[in-house]
Amino acid sequence: LPIFTHWFHEIKRFCDSSIIAMQYKGTPAERAALRRKFEKYHIVIMSYDVLRNDIEELEKHIFNYAVLDEGHIIRNAKTKMTQSVKRIRANHRLILTGTPIQNNVLELWSLFDFLMPGFLGTEQQFNAMFSKPILGSRDAKASSVEQEQGVLALEALHRQVLPFVMRRVKEDVLHDLPPKIIQDIYCDMSQLQVRLYEDFAQNKSAVSGAEQDEGKTAPHVFQMLQY
């Protein structure tokens, strides 16, 4: 869990006092001492970085539940982080994420490979059955047959994974949210910031004018933002 301190306080806030949570963190020696106490706690909360660093020891334990917050961090099946997470042994698994797919549908396979290994086949099988037809149908040059294959693949994928997905939109939880408070806070630049900003603005105008006269392009917006 990336923001494990937050989860620690939420557990204390909402759970019965009989539920005891541990924040698994600290130096390697401190974490080794904490591992010997796992059996005394109901919940062990840790960051992804700590999990990756200690996976050799953590995989020796069998947890009842493994819950990943911001679980899309394992969307790339080839990263060391993802491979470490998938070595965790647990009877039940759950992923919390607002963005299960960020770039392509293959990321969904990696998430389900943690949740239910083998449920969506191997990565190669998933690619052939779902990923390639769906991506191919979205190509501007896709034929009507390819477009139809993409739609069928997407529908088949939906049918297979939707029973295991619990989606919550804002309307579902709106009554639980506090009223929105918008407060504008104006922050004046320091004298140093003012000088730097004015210097940059003047130099940018001078350089842009000179480059345009020579037929060259002005500085890229990313260069300006980086400055």
Coordinates of C-alpha atoms in Angstrom, one line a residue:
L1 CA 0.0 0.0 0.0
P2 CA 1.7 3.3 -1.1
I3 CA 0.2 5.6 1.5
F4 CA 0.3 3.1 4.3
T5 CA 0.2 5.6 7.1
H6 CA -3.2 6.8 5.9
W7 CA -4.5 3.3 5.8
F8 CA -3.2 2.7 9.3
H9 CA -5.2 5.6 10.7
E10 CA -8.3 4.6 8.7
I11 CA -8.2 1.1 10.2
K12 CA -7.9 2.6 13.7
R13 CA -10.8 4.9 12.9
F14 CA -13.3 2.5 11.4
C15 CA -12.4 -0.9 12.7
D16 CA -13.1 -2.5 16.1
S17 CA -10.3 -2.1 18.6
S18 CA -9.8 -5.9 18.4
I19 CA -8.3 -5.4 14.9
I20 CA -4.6 -4.7 15.3
A21 CA -2.7 -3.3 12.3
M22 CA 1.1 -3.1 11.8
Q23 CA 3.0 -0.5 9.7
Y24 CA 5.8 -2.6 8.2
K25 CA 8.6 -0.1 7.6
G26 CA 11.9 1.0 8.9
T27 CA 15.5 -0.2 8.4
P28 CA 16.2 -3.7 7.2
A29 CA 17.0 -4.8 10.8
E30 CA 13.8 -3.1 12.1
R31 CA 11.7 -4.9 9.4
A32 CA 13.3 -8.2 10.2
A33 CA 12.2 -7.8 13.9
L34 CA 8.7 -6.8 12.7
R35 CA 8.4 -10.0 10.5
R36 CA 8.9 -12.1 13.6
K37 CA 5.7 -10.5 15.1
F38 CA 3.5 -10.9 12.0
E39 CA 1.4 -13.6 13.8
K40 CA 0.4 -11.1 16.5
Y41 CA -1.2 -8.7 14.1
H42 CA -4.4 -8.9 11.9
I43 CA -3.2 -6.5 9.2
V44 CA 0.2 -5.8 7.9
I45 CA 0.5 -2.6 5.8
M46 CA 3.5 -1.8 3.7
S47 CA 4.7 0.2 0.7
Y48 CA 5.3 -1.4 -2.7
D49 CA 9.0 -0.5 -2.5
V50 CA 9.4 -2.3 0.8
L51 CA 7.5 -5.3 -0.6
R52 CA 9.8 -5.5 -3.6
N53 CA 12.9 -5.2 -1.4
D54 CA 11.8 -7.8 1.1
I55 CA 10.0 -10.2 -1.2
E56 CA 12.5 -13.1 -0.5
E57 CA 11.3 -13.0 3.1
L58 CA 7.7 -12.0 2.6
E59 CA 6.9 -14.9 0.2
K60 CA 7.7 -17.3 3.1
H61 CA 4.5 -16.1 4.8
I62 CA 0.9 -17.1 3.8
F63 CA -1.5 -14.2 4.2
N64 CA -5.3 -14.6 4.3
Y65 CA -5.9 -11.5 2.1
A66 CA -3.6 -9.4 -0.1
V67 CA -5.1 -6.0 -0.9
L68 CA -3.3 -3.7 -3.4
D69 CA -4.2 0.0 -3.2
E70 CA -3.4 1.9 -6.4
G71 CA -3.1 -1.6 -7.9
H72 CA -2.5 -0.3 -11.4
I73 CA 1.1 -0.1 -10.4
I74 CA 1.4 -3.8 -11.5
R75 CA -0.1 -3.0 -14.9
N76 CA 3.3 -3.8 -16.6
A77 CA 3.9 -7.5 -16.2
K78 CA 7.6 -7.2 -16.9
T79 CA 8.6 -4.8 -14.1
K80 CA 10.5 -6.1 -11.1
M81 CA 7.8 -4.5 -8.9
T82 CA 5.0 -6.4 -10.6
Q83 CA 6.9 -9.7 -10.5
S84 CA 7.6 -9.2 -6.8
V85 CA 3.9 -8.5 -6.0
K86 CA 2.9 -11.6 -7.8
R87 CA 5.1 -13.7 -5.6
I88 CA 3.0 -12.9 -2.5
R89 CA 1.1 -15.9 -1.3
A90 CA -2.4 -15.2 -0.2
N91 CA -5.7 -17.1 0.1
H92 CA -7.7 -14.1 -1.3
R93 CA -6.7 -11.1 -3.4
L94 CA -8.2 -7.7 -4.1
I95 CA -7.1 -4.7 -6.2
L96 CA -8.2 -1.1 -5.6
T97 CA -7.7 1.3 -8.5
G98 CA -9.4 4.1 -10.3
T99 CA -7.5 3.4 -13.5
P100 CA -7.3 -0.4 -14.2
I101 CA -6.4 0.4 -17.8
Q102 CA -4.2 3.4 -18.6
N103 CA -2.6 2.6 -22.0
N104 CA -3.8 -0.7 -23.5
V105 CA -6.0 -3.6 -22.6
L106 CA -3.0 -5.8 -22.0
E107 CA -2.6 -4.1 -18.6
L108 CA -5.8 -5.7 -17.5
W109 CA -4.3 -9.1 -18.1
S110 CA -1.5 -8.2 -15.6
L111 CA -3.9 -7.2 -12.9
F112 CA -5.9 -10.4 -13.3
D113 CA -2.7 -12.4 -13.4
F114 CA -2.3 -11.3 -9.8
L115 CA -5.9 -11.8 -8.9
M116 CA -6.6 -15.1 -10.6
P117 CA -3.5 -16.5 -12.3
G118 CA -4.5 -18.3 -15.5
F119 CA -8.1 -16.9 -15.6
L120 CA -7.3 -15.0 -18.8
G121 CA -4.8 -17.4 -20.1
T122 CA -1.2 -16.7 -20.7
E123 CA -0.1 -13.2 -21.8
Q124 CA 0.4 -14.5 -25.4
Q125 CA -3.1 -16.1 -25.4
F126 CA -4.7 -12.9 -24.1
N127 CA -2.8 -10.9 -26.7
A128 CA -4.0 -13.0 -29.5
M129 CA -7.6 -13.4 -28.3
F130 CA -8.3 -9.9 -27.0
S131 CA -5.6 -7.3 -27.2
K132 CA -4.6 -7.5 -30.9
P133 CA -8.2 -7.6 -32.2
I134 CA -9.3 -4.7 -30.0
L135 CA -6.3 -2.5 -30.9
G136 CA -6.5 -3.5 -34.6
S137 CA -10.1 -2.4 -34.8
R138 CA -9.2 1.1 -33.6
D139 CA -6.7 1.6 -36.4
A140 CA -7.9 4.2 -38.9
K141 CA -7.2 1.8 -41.7
A142 CA -9.1 -1.1 -40.1
S143 CA -11.4 -3.0 -42.4
S144 CA -15.1 -3.7 -41.5
V145 CA -14.1 -7.3 -40.7
E146 CA -11.3 -6.1 -38.3
Q147 CA -13.7 -3.6 -36.7
E148 CA -16.3 -6.4 -36.1
Q149 CA -13.6 -8.7 -34.7
G150 CA -12.5 -6.0 -32.3
V151 CA -16.1 -5.4 -31.1
L152 CA -16.6 -9.2 -30.5
A153 CA -13.3 -9.5 -28.6
L154 CA -14.2 -6.5 -26.4
E155 CA -17.7 -7.9 -25.7
A156 CA -16.2 -11.3 -24.8
L157 CA -13.6 -9.7 -22.5
H158 CA -16.3 -7.7 -20.7
R159 CA -18.4 -10.8 -20.1
Q160 CA -15.4 -12.6 -18.7
V161 CA -14.1 -10.0 -16.3
L162 CA -17.2 -8.0 -15.3
P163 CA -18.4 -10.5 -12.6
F164 CA -15.1 -9.8 -10.8
V165 CA -15.2 -6.0 -11.1
M166 CA -17.0 -3.7 -8.6
R167 CA -17.2 -0.3 -10.1
R168 CA -18.1 2.8 -8.1
V169 CA -18.9 6.2 -9.8
K170 CA -19.3 9.5 -8.0
E171 CA -23.1 9.3 -8.0
D172 CA -22.9 6.0 -6.0
V173 CA -21.1 7.6 -3.1
L174 CA -22.2 11.3 -3.5
H175 CA -24.2 11.2 -0.3
D176 CA -21.1 10.1 1.7
L177 CA -19.0 13.0 0.4
P178 CA -18.6 16.2 2.4
P179 CA -19.6 19.5 0.6
K180 CA -17.0 20.9 -1.7
I181 CA -15.1 23.9 -0.3
I182 CA -13.2 26.1 -2.8
Q183 CA -10.8 28.5 -1.3
D184 CA -8.5 30.8 -3.3
I185 CA -5.1 31.5 -1.7
Y186 CA -2.9 34.0 -3.5
C187 CA 0.8 33.5 -3.2
D188 CA 3.1 36.4 -4.2
M189 CA 6.4 35.6 -5.8
S190 CA 9.6 36.4 -3.8
Q191 CA 11.9 39.1 -5.1
L192 CA 14.2 36.4 -6.5
Q193 CA 11.4 34.7 -8.3
V194 CA 10.2 38.0 -9.7
R195 CA 13.7 38.8 -11.1
L196 CA 14.1 35.3 -12.6
Y197 CA 10.6 35.4 -14.2
E198 CA 11.2 38.9 -15.7
D199 CA 14.7 37.8 -17.0
F200 CA 13.2 34.7 -18.6
A201 CA 10.3 36.6 -20.1
Q202 CA 12.6 39.2 -21.6
N203 CA 15.2 36.6 -22.9
K204 CA 12.4 34.4 -24.4
S205 CA 11.0 37.3 -26.3
A206 CA 14.4 38.3 -27.6
V207 CA 15.4 34.8 -28.6
S208 CA 12.1 34.0 -30.2
G209 CA 12.2 37.2 -32.3
A210 CA 15.8 36.4 -33.4
E211 CA 15.0 32.8 -34.3
Q212 CA 11.9 33.7 -36.2
D213 CA 13.8 36.3 -38.2
E214 CA 16.2 33.5 -39.2
G215 CA 13.4 31.2 -40.0
K216 CA 14.0 29.0 -37.0
T217 CA 11.4 27.7 -34.5
A218 CA 10.8 29.3 -31.1
P219 CA 11.8 27.4 -27.9
H220 CA 9.5 24.4 -27.2
V221 CA 7.0 24.9 -24.4
F222 CA 8.5 22.0 -22.4
Q223 CA 11.8 23.8 -22.4
M224 CA 10.2 26.9 -21.0
L225 CA 8.3 24.9 -18.4
Q226 CA 11.5 23.1 -17.4
Y227 CA 13.3 26.5 -17.0

